[in-house]
Amino acid sequence: MAEEKTIYAHVIETGESAYAADINVSGHHIKGDEPVESGGANLGPAPYDVLLAALGECTAMTVRWYARQKSLPLEKVEVKLSLRKGDGNKDFFTKEITLHGDKLTDEQRRKLLEIAAKCPVQRTLESGSVVETHAAK
């Protein structure tokens, strides 16, 4: 896995819809927007869509990293996710993980699922992060 570092993103409204934005992060460009029913034009994923996808991507990468470290016969990992907005400040994420690989033992599968729950994005979501907001200089 990559070592800790600061990541920078730049987000700017495009005017293509009420909420459309260009997102540049780590050299990648993503278009973001809200769905039509929320006042956008659905030109890209909404913020919670990106958050959910980040959790799934991180989970798959963490499982793959561990399988490679231990030379496990994992052919492919698949993660299906859902996010249910709860009352108050609690949101509920669900991850359904499919481990493809006929040669994986039950013990290997158990360990891979355990590792899946330790992905860095999940740890960030569970820990409660600090967000500082200030005006640009």
C-alpha positions as MATLAB code, in Angstrom:
seq = 'MAEEKTIYAHVIETGESAYAADINVSGHHIKGDEPVESGGANLGPAPYDVLLAALGECTAMTVRWYARQKSLPLEKVEVKLSLRKGDGNKDFFTKEITLHGDKLTDEQRRKLLEIAAKCPVQRTLESGSVVETHAAK';
ca = [
       0.000    0.000    0.000;
       1.112    3.591   -0.577;
       2.723    5.532    2.238;
       0.888    8.401    3.930;
       0.901   11.688    2.031;
      -1.122   14.824    1.522;
      -3.616   14.651   -1.329;
      -4.854   17.791   -3.051;
      -8.066   18.342   -4.989;
      -9.464   21.363   -6.798;
     -13.196   21.671   -7.414;
     -14.796   24.497   -9.390;
     -18.362   25.044  -10.560;
     -18.851   24.797  -14.324;
     -22.268   26.393  -14.757;
     -23.400   23.427  -16.870;
     -26.160   22.853  -14.320;
     -27.066   24.317  -10.949;
     -24.519   22.037   -9.217;
     -22.123   20.771  -11.909;
     -18.460   20.883  -10.967;
     -15.104   19.947  -12.435;
     -13.054   17.938   -9.973;
      -9.306   17.587  -10.376;
      -7.578   15.256   -7.954;
      -4.165   13.623   -8.224;
      -3.979   14.314  -11.942;
      -7.426   12.891  -12.700;
     -10.487   14.771  -13.907;
     -13.995   13.870  -12.749;
     -17.219   15.691  -13.461;
     -19.604   15.918  -10.519;
     -23.262   16.913  -10.355;
     -26.507   16.185   -8.582;
     -29.284   14.058  -10.090;
     -32.103   15.790  -11.955;
     -34.511   15.237   -9.043;
     -32.111   17.202   -6.815;
     -31.800   20.149   -9.191;
     -28.766   19.059  -11.192;
     -28.418   17.639  -14.689;
     -26.883   14.297  -13.678;
     -23.667   15.117  -15.563;
     -21.579   13.074  -13.144;
     -21.692   11.339   -9.801;
     -23.034   13.212   -6.788;
     -20.786   13.664   -3.730;
     -22.155   10.657   -1.848;
     -21.839    8.554   -5.005;
     -18.123    9.358   -5.069;
     -17.798    8.637   -1.346;
     -19.487    5.243   -1.747;
     -17.325    4.416   -4.765;
     -14.194    5.404   -2.800;
     -15.130    2.956   -0.061;
     -15.639    0.170   -2.601;
     -12.442    0.940   -4.497;
     -10.410    1.031   -1.299;
     -11.942   -2.239   -0.104;
     -11.126   -4.046   -3.359;
      -7.583   -2.656   -3.406;
      -6.950   -3.592    0.222;
      -8.160   -7.161   -0.334;
      -6.038   -7.449   -3.488;
      -2.969   -6.032   -1.692;
      -3.306   -8.562    1.122;
      -3.892  -11.472   -1.274;
      -0.723  -10.550   -3.180;
       1.311  -10.196    0.022;
       0.242  -13.682    1.106;
       0.246  -15.239   -2.405;
      -3.401  -16.243   -2.039;
      -5.217  -17.676   -5.065;
      -7.688  -14.783   -5.298;
      -8.761  -14.374   -8.918;
     -10.938  -11.301   -8.488;
     -12.649   -9.330   -5.745;
     -16.055   -7.740   -6.264;
     -17.620   -5.195   -3.915;
     -21.259   -4.105   -4.021;
     -22.176   -1.236   -1.733;
     -25.114    0.718   -0.477;
     -25.468    3.857    1.596;
     -28.595    4.576    3.579;
     -28.906    8.056    4.997;
     -29.975    7.650    8.602;
     -31.723    9.981   10.990;
     -29.457   12.581   12.562;
     -25.730   12.139   12.028;
     -25.647    8.380   11.382;
     -25.295    6.973    7.883;
     -25.258    3.247    7.179;
     -22.831    1.732    4.693;
     -23.180   -1.886    3.612;
     -20.469   -3.777    1.748;
     -21.160   -7.125    0.083;
     -17.914   -8.763   -0.967;
     -17.553  -11.616   -3.432;
     -14.191  -13.346   -3.451;
     -13.626  -15.150   -6.739;
     -11.166  -18.020   -6.606;
     -12.048  -21.698   -6.463;
      -8.768  -22.531   -4.734;
      -9.332  -20.195   -1.760;
      -9.811  -22.063    1.511;
     -12.513  -21.135    4.012;
      -9.812  -19.740    6.309;
      -8.369  -17.581    3.496;
     -11.823  -16.274    2.667;
     -12.447  -15.431    6.331;
      -9.146  -13.568    6.565;
      -9.791  -11.636    3.324;
     -13.189  -10.515    4.634;
     -11.534   -9.451    7.886;
      -8.972   -7.439    5.903;
     -11.767   -5.885    3.802;
     -13.139   -4.273    6.959;
      -9.777   -2.591    7.579;
      -9.425   -0.581    4.392;
      -8.138    2.964    5.008;
     -11.278    4.706    3.728;
     -13.459    2.621    6.042;
     -11.171    3.466    8.949;
     -11.464    7.163    8.082;
     -15.262    6.955    7.955;
     -15.413    5.092   11.250;
     -12.943    7.327   13.086;
     -14.569   10.683   12.532;
     -12.168   13.033   10.815;
     -11.390   16.696   11.367;
     -12.345   19.150    8.606;
     -11.068   22.713    8.771;
     -12.742   25.407    6.636;
     -11.255   28.833    5.959;
     -11.331   31.582    3.339;
      -8.756   31.512    0.536;
      -5.938   34.035    0.848;
];
